[in-house]
Short mmCIF file of N, CA, C and O in Angstrom, two decimals:
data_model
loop_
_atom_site.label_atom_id
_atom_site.label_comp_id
_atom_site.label_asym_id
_atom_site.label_seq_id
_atom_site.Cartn_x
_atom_site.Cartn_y
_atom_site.Cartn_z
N UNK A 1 85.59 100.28 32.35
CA UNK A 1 86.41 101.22 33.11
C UNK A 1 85.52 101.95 34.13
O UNK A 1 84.44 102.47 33.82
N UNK A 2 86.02 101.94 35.29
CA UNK A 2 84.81 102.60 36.53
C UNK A 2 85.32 104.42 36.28
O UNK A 2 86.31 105.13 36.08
N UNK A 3 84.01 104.47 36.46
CA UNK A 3 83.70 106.44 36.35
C UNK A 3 84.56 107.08 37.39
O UNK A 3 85.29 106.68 38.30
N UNK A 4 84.27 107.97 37.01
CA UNK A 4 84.50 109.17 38.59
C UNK A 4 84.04 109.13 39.66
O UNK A 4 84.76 109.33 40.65
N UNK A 5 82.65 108.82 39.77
CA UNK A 5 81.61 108.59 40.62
C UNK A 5 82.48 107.15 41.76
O UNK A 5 83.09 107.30 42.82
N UNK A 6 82.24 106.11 41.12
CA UNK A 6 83.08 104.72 41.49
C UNK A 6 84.10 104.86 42.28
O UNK A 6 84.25 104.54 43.46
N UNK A 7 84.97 105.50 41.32
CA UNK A 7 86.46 105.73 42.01
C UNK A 7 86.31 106.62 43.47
O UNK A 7 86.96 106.42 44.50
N UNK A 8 85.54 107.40 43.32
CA UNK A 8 85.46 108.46 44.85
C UNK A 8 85.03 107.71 45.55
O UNK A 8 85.91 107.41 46.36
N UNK A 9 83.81 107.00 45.81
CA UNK A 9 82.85 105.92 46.58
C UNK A 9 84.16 105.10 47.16
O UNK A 9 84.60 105.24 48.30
N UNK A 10 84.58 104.39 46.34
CA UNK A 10 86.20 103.57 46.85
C UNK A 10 87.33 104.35 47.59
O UNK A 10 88.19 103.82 48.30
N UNK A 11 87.23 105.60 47.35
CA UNK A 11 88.49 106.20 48.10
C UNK A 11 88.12 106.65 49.31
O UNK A 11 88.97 106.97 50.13
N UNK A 12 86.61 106.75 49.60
CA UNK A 12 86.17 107.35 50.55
C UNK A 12 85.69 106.61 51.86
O UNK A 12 85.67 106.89 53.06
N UNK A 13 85.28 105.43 51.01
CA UNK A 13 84.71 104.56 51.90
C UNK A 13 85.78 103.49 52.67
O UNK A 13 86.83 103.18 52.10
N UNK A 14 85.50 103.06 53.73
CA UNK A 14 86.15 102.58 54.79
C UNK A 14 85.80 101.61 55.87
O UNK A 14 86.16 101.95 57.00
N UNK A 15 85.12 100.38 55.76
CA UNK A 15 83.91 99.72 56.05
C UNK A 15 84.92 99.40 57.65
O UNK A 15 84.18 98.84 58.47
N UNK A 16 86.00 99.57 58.06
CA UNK A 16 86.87 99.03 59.05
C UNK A 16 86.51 100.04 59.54
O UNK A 16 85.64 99.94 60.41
N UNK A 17 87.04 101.47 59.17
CA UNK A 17 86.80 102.77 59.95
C UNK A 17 85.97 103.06 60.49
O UNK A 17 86.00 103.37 61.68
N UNK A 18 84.65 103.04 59.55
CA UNK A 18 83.10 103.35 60.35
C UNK A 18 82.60 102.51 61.27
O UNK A 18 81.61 103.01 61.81
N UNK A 19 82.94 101.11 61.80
CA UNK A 19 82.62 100.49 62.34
C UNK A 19 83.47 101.20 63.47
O UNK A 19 82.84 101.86 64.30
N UNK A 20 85.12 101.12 63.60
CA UNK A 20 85.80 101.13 64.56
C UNK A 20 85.26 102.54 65.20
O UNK A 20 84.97 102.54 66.40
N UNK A 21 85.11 103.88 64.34
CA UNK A 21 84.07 104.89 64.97
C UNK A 21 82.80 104.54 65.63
O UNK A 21 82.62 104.99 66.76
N UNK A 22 81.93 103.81 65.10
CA UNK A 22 81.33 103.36 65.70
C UNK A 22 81.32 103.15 67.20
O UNK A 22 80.74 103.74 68.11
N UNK A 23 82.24 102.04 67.17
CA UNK A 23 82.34 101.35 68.41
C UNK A 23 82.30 102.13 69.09
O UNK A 23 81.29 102.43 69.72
N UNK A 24 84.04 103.02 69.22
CA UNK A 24 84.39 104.21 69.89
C UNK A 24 83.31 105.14 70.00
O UNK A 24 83.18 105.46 71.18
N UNK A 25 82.45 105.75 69.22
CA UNK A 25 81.46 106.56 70.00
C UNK A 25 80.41 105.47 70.75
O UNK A 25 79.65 106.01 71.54
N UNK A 26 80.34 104.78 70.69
CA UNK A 26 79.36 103.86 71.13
C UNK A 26 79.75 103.54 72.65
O UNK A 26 78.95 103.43 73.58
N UNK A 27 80.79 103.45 72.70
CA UNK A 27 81.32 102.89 74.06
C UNK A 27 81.41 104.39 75.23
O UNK A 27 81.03 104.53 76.39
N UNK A 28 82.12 105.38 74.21
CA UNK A 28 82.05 107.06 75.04
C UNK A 28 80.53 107.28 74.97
O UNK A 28 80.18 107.35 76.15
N UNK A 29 79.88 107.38 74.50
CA UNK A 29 78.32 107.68 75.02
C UNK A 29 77.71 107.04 76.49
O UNK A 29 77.13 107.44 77.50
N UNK A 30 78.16 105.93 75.99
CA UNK A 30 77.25 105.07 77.32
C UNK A 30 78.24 105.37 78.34
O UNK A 30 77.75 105.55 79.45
N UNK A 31 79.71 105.48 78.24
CA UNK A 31 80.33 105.68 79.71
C UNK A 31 79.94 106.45 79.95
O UNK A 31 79.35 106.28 81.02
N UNK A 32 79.81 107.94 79.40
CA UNK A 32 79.55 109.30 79.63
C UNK A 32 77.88 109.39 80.41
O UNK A 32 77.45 110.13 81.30
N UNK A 33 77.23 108.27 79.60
CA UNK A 33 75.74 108.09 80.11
C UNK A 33 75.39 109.33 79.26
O UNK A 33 74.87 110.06 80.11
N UNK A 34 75.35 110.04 78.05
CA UNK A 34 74.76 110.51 77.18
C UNK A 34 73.99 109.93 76.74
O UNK A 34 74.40 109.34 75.74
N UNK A 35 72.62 109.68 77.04
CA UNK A 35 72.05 108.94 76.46
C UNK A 35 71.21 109.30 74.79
O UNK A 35 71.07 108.45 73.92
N UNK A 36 70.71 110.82 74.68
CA UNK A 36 70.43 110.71 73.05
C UNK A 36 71.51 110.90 72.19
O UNK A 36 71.35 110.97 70.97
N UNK A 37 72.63 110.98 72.75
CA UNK A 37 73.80 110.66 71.82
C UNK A 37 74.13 109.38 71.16
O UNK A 37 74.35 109.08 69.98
N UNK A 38 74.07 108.43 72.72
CA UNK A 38 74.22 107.15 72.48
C UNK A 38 72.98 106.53 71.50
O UNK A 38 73.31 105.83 70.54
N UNK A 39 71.79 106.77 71.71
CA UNK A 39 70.59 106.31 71.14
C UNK A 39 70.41 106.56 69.73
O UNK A 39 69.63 105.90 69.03
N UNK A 40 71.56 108.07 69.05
CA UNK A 40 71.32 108.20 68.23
C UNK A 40 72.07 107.29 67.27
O UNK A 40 71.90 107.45 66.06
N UNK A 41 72.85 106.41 67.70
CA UNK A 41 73.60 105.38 66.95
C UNK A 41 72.77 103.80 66.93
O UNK A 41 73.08 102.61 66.90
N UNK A 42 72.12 104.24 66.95
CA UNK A 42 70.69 102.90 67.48
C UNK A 42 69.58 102.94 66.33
O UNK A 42 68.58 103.53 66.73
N UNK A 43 69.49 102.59 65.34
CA UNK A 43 68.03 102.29 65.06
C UNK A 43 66.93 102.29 65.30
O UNK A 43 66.61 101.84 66.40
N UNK A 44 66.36 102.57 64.80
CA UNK A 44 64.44 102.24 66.09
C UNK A 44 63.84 101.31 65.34
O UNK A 44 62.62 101.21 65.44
N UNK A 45 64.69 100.32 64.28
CA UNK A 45 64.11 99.03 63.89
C UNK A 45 65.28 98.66 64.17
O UNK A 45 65.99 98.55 63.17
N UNK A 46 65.85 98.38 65.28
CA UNK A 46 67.54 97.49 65.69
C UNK A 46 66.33 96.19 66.56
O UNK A 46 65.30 96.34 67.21
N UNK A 47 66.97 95.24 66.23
CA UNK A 47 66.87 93.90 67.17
C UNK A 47 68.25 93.05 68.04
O UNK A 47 69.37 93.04 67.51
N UNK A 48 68.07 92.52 69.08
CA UNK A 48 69.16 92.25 69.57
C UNK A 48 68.74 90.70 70.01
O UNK A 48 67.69 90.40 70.57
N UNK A 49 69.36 90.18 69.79
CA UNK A 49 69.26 88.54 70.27
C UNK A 49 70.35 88.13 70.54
O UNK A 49 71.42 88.66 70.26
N UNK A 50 70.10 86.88 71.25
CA UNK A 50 71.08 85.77 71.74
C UNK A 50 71.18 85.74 73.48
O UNK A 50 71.48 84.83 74.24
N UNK A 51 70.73 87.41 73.76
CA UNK A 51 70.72 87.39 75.31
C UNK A 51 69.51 86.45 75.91
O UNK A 51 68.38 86.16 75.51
N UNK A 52 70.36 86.08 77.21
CA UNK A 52 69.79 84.96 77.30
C UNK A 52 68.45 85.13 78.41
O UNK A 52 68.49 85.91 79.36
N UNK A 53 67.12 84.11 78.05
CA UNK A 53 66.15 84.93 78.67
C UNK A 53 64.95 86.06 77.94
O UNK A 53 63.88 86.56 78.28
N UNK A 54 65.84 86.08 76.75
CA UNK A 54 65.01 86.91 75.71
C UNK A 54 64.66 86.48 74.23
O UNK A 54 65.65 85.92 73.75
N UNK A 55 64.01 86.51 73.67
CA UNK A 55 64.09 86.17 72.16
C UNK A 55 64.35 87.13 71.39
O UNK A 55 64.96 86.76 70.39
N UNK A 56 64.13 88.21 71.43
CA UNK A 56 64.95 89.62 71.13
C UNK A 56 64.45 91.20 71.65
O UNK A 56 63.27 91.51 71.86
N UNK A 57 65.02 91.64 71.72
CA UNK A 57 65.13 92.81 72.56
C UNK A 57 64.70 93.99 71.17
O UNK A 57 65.20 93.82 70.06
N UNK A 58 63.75 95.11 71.43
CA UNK A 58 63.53 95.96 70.67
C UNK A 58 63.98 97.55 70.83
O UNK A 58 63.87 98.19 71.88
N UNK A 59 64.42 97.97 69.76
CA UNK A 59 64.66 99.61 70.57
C UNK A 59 64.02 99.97 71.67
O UNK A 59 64.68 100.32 72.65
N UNK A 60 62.64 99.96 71.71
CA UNK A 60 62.33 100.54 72.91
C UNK A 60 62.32 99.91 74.17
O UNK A 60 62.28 100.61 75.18
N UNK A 61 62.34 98.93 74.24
CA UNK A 61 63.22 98.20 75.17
C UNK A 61 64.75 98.07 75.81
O UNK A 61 65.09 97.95 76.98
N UNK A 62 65.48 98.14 74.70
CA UNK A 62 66.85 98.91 74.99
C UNK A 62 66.89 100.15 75.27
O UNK A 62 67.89 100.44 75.94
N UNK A 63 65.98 101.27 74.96
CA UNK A 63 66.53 102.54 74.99
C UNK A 63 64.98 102.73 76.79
O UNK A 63 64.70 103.88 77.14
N UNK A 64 64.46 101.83 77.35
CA UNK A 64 63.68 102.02 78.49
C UNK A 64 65.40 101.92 79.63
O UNK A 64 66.01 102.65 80.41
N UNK A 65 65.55 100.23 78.90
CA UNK A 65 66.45 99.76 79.83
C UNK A 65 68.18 100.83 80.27
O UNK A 65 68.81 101.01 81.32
N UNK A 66 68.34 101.23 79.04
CA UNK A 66 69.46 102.07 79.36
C UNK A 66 69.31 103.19 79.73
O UNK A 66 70.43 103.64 79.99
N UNK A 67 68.10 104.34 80.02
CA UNK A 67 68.21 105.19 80.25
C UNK A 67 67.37 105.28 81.69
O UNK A 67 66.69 106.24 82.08
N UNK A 68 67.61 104.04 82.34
CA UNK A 68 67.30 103.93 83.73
C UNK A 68 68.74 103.51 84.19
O UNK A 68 69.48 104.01 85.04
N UNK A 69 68.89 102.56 83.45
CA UNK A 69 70.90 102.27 84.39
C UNK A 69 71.58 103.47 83.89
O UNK A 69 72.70 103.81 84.26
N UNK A 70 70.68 104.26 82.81
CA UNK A 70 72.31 105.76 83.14
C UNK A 70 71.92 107.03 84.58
O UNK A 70 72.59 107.80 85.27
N UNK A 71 70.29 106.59 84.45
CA UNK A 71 69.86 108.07 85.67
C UNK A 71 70.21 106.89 86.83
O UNK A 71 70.16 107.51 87.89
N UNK A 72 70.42 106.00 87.02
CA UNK A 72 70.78 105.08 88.28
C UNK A 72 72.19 104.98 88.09
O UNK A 72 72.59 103.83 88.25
N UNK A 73 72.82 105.57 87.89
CA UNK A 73 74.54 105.83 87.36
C UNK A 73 75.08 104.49 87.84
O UNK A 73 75.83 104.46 88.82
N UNK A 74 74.55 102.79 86.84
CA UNK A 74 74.84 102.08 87.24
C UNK A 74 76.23 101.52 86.47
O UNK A 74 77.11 100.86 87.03
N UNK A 75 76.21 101.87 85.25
CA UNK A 75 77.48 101.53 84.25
C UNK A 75 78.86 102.55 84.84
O UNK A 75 78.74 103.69 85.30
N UNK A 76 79.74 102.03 84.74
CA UNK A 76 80.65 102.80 85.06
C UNK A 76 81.68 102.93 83.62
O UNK A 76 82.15 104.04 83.38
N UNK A 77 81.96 101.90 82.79
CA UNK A 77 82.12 102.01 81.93
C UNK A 77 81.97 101.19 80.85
O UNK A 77 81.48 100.12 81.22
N UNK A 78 82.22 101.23 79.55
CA UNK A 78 81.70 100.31 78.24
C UNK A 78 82.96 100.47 77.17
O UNK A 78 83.31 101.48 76.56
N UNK A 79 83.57 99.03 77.16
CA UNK A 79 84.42 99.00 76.02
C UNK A 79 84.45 98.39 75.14
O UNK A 79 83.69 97.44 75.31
N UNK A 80 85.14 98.33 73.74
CA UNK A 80 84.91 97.02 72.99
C UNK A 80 86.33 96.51 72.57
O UNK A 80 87.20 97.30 72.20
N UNK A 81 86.51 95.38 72.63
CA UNK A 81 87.87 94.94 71.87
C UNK A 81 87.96 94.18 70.95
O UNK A 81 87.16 93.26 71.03
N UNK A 82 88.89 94.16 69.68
CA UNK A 82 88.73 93.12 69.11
C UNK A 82 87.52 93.69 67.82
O UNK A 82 86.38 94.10 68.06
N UNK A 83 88.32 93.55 66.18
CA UNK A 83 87.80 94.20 65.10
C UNK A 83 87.67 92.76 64.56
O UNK A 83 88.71 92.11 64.62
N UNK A 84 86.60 92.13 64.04
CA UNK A 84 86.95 91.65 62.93
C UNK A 84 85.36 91.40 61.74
O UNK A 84 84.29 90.80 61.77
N UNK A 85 85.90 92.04 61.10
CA UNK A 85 85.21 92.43 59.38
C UNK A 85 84.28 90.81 59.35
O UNK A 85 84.67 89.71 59.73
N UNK A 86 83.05 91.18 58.79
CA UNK A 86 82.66 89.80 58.49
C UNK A 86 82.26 90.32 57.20
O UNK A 86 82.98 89.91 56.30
N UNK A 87 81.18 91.23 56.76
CA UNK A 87 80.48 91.27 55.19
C UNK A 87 80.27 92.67 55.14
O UNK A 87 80.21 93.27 56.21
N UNK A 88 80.12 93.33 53.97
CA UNK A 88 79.84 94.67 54.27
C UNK A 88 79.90 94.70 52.42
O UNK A 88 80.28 93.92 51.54
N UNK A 89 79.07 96.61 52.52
CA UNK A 89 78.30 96.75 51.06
C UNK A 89 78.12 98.69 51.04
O UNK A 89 77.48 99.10 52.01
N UNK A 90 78.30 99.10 50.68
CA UNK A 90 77.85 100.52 50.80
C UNK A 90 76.82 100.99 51.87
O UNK A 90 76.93 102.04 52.51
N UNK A 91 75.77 100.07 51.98
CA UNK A 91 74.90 100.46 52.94
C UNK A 91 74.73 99.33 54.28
O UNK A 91 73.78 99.48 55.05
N UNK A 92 75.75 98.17 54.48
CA UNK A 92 75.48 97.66 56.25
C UNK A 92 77.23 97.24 56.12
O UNK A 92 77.84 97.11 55.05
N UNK A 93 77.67 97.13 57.15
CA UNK A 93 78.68 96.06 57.80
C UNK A 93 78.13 95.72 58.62
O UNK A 93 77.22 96.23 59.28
N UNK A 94 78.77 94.56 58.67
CA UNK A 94 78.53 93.34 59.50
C UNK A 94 80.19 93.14 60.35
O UNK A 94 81.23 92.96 59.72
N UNK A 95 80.13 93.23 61.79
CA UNK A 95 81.50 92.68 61.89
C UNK A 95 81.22 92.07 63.78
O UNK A 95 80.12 92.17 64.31
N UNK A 96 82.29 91.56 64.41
CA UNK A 96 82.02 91.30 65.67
C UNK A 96 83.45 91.39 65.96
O UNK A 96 84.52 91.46 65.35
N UNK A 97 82.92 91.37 67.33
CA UNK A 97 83.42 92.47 68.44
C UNK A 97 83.51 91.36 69.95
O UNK A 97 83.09 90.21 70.04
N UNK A 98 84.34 92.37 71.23
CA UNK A 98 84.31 91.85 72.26
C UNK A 98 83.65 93.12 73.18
O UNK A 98 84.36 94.12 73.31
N UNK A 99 82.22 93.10 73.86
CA UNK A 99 81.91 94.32 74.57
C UNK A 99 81.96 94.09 75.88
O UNK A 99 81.53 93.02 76.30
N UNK A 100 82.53 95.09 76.78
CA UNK A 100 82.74 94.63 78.33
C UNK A 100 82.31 96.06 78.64
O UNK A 100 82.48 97.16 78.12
N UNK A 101 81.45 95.41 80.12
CA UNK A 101 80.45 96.47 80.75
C UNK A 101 80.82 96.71 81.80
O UNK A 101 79.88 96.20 82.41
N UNK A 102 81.68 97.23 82.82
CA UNK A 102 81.73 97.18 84.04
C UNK A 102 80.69 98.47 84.87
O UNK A 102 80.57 99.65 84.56
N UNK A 103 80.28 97.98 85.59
CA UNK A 103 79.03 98.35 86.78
C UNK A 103 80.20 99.20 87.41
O UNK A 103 81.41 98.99 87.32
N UNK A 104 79.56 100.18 88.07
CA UNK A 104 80.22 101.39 89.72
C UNK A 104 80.22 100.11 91.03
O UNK A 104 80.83 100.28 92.08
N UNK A 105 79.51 99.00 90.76
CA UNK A 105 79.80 98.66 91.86
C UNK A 105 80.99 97.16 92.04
O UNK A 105 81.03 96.28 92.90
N UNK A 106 81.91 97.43 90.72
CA UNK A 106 82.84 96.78 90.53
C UNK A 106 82.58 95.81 89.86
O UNK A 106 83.46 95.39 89.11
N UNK A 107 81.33 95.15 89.93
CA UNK A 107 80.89 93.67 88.76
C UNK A 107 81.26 94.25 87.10
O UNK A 107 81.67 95.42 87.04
N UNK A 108 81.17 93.67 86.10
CA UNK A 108 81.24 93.56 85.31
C UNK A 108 80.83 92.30 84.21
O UNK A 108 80.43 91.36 84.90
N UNK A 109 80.78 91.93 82.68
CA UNK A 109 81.05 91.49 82.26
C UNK A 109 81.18 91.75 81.02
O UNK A 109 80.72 92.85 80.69
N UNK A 110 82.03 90.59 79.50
CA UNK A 110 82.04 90.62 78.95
C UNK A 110 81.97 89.31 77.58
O UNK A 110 82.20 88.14 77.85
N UNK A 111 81.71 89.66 76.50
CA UNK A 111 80.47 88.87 75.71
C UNK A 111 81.11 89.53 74.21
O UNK A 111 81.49 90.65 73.87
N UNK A 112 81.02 88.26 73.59
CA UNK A 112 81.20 88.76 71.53
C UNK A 112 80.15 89.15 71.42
O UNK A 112 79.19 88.92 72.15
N UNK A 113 80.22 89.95 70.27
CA UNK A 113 78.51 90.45 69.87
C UNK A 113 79.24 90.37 68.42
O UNK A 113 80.42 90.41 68.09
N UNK A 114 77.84 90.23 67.56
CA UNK A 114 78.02 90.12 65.91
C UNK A 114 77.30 91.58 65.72
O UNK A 114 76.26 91.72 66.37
N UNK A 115 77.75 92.79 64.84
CA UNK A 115 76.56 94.14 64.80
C UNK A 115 76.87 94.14 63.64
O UNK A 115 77.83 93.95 62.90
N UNK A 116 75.26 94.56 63.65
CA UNK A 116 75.43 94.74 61.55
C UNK A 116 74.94 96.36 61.91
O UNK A 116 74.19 96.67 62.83
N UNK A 117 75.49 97.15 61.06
CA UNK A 117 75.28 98.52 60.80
C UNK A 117 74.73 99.04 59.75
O UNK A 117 75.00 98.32 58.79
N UNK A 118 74.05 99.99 59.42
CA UNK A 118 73.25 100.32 58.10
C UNK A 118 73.11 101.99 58.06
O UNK A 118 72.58 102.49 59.05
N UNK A 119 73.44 102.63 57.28
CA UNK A 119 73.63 103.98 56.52
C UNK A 119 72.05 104.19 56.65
O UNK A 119 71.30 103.50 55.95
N UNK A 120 71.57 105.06 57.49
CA UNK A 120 70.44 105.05 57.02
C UNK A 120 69.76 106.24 56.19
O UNK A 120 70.70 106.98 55.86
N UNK A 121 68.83 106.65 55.80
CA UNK A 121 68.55 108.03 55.31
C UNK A 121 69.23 109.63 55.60
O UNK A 121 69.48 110.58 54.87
N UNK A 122 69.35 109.45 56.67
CA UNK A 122 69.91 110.99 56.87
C UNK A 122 71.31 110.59 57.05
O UNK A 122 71.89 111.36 57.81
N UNK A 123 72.06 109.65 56.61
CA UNK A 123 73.32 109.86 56.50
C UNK A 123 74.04 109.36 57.69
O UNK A 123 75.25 109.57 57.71
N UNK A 124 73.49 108.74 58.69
CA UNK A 124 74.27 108.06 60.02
C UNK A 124 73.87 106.82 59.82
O UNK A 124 72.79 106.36 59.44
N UNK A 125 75.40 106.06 60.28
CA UNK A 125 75.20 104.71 60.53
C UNK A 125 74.55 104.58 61.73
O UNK A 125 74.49 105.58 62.46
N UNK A 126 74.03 103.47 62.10
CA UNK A 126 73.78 102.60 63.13
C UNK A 126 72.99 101.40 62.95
O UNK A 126 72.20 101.02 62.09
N UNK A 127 73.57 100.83 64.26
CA UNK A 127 73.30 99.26 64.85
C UNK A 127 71.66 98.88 64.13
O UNK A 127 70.66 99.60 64.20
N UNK A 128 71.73 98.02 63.70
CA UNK A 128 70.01 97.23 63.01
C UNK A 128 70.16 96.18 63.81
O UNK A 128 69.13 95.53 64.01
N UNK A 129 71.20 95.80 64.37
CA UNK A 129 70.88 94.38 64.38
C UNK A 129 72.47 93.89 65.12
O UNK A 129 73.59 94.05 64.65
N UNK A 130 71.94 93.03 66.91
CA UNK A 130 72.86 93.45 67.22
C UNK A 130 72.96 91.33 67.83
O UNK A 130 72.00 90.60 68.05
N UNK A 131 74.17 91.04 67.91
CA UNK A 131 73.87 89.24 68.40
C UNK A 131 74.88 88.99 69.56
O UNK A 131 76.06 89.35 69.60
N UNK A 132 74.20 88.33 70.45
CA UNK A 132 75.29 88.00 71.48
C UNK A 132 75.63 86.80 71.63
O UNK A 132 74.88 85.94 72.10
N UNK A 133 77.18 86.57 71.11
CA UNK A 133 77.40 85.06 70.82
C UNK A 133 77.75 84.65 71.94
O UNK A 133 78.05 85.29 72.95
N UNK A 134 77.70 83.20 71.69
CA UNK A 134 78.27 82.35 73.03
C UNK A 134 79.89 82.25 73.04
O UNK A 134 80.68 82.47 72.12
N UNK A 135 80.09 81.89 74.19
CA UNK A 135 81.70 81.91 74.47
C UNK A 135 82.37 81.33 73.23
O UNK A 135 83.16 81.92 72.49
N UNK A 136 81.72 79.57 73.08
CA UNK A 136 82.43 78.90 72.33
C UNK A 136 83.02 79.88 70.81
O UNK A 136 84.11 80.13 70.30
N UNK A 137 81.26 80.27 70.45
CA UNK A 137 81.73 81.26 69.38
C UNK A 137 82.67 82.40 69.34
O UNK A 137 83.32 82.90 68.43
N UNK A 138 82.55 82.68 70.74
CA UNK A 138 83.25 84.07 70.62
C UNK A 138 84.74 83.54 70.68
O UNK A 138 85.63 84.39 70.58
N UNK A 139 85.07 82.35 70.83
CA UNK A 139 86.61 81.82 70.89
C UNK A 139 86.84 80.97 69.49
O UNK A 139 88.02 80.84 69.17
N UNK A 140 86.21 80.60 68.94
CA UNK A 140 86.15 80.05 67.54
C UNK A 140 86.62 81.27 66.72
O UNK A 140 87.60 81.11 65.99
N UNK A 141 85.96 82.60 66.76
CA UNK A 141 86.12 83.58 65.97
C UNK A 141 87.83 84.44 66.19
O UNK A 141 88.36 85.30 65.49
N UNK A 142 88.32 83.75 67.43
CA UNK A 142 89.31 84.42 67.42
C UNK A 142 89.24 86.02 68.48
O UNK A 142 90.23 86.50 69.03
N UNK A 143 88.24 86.45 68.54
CA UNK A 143 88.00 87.14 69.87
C UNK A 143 88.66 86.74 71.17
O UNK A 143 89.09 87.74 71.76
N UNK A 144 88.89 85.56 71.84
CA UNK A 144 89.15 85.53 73.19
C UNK A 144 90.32 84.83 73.05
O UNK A 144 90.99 84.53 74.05
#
């Protein structure tokens, strides 16, 4: 028979929710160009692969690169569409997504990404680990 303890953990937890928060602050930071807001949903052991040209990208590499396209007010905005759950545990989900970037100067694009998330010590999730799939995948999964 599960305790007290158990039963709260289950009523509380929400592995769809925290992601979909996620996203949503994730996407209002970077439009806003907040950048230690945005950063604070970032890891500083996050890796990012699949972009192409790179073998993976490191926090401080992401957080050089974005906080020159936010003082160059080059993003205009950042959205994500598209939930779907892959694995998850008290401490990561795993789920992917559709993220679209559009530029101020009207370009844009958009790309599946796989993000695994992790609870870390002080009690905030964020991104460890972030993948940018290819089309095919991102249409296999039901994204596009």
């Amino acid at each position: 028979m599960p305790n007290e303890q158990t039963i709260s953990f289950h009523k509380q937890y929400d592995p769809e929710k925290i992601a979909q928060e996620w996203l949503d602050a994730s996407a209002q930071t970077a439009s806003d160009k907040l950048f230690d807001e945005h950063f604070n949903l970032i890891s500083k052991k996050v890796r990012v692969t699949g972009v192409p040209g790179y073998e993976s990208i490191s926090y401080d590499d992401w957080a050089r690169q974005s906080k020159q396209e936010f003082e160059d007010n080059i993003i205009q905005k950042v959205s994500y569409e598209g939930l779907r759950m892959t694995a998850f545990n008290e401490a990561q989900i795993m789920f992917k997504t559709v993220e679209s970037v559009i530029a101020n100067d009207g370009s844009g694009h958009s790309h599946g990404v796989e993000i695994v998330l992790e609870k870390e010590d002080d009690g905030v999730w964020r991104v460890i680990q972030e993948r940018v799939m290819t089309e095919d995948e991102t249409r296999h999964v039901g994204l596009r």
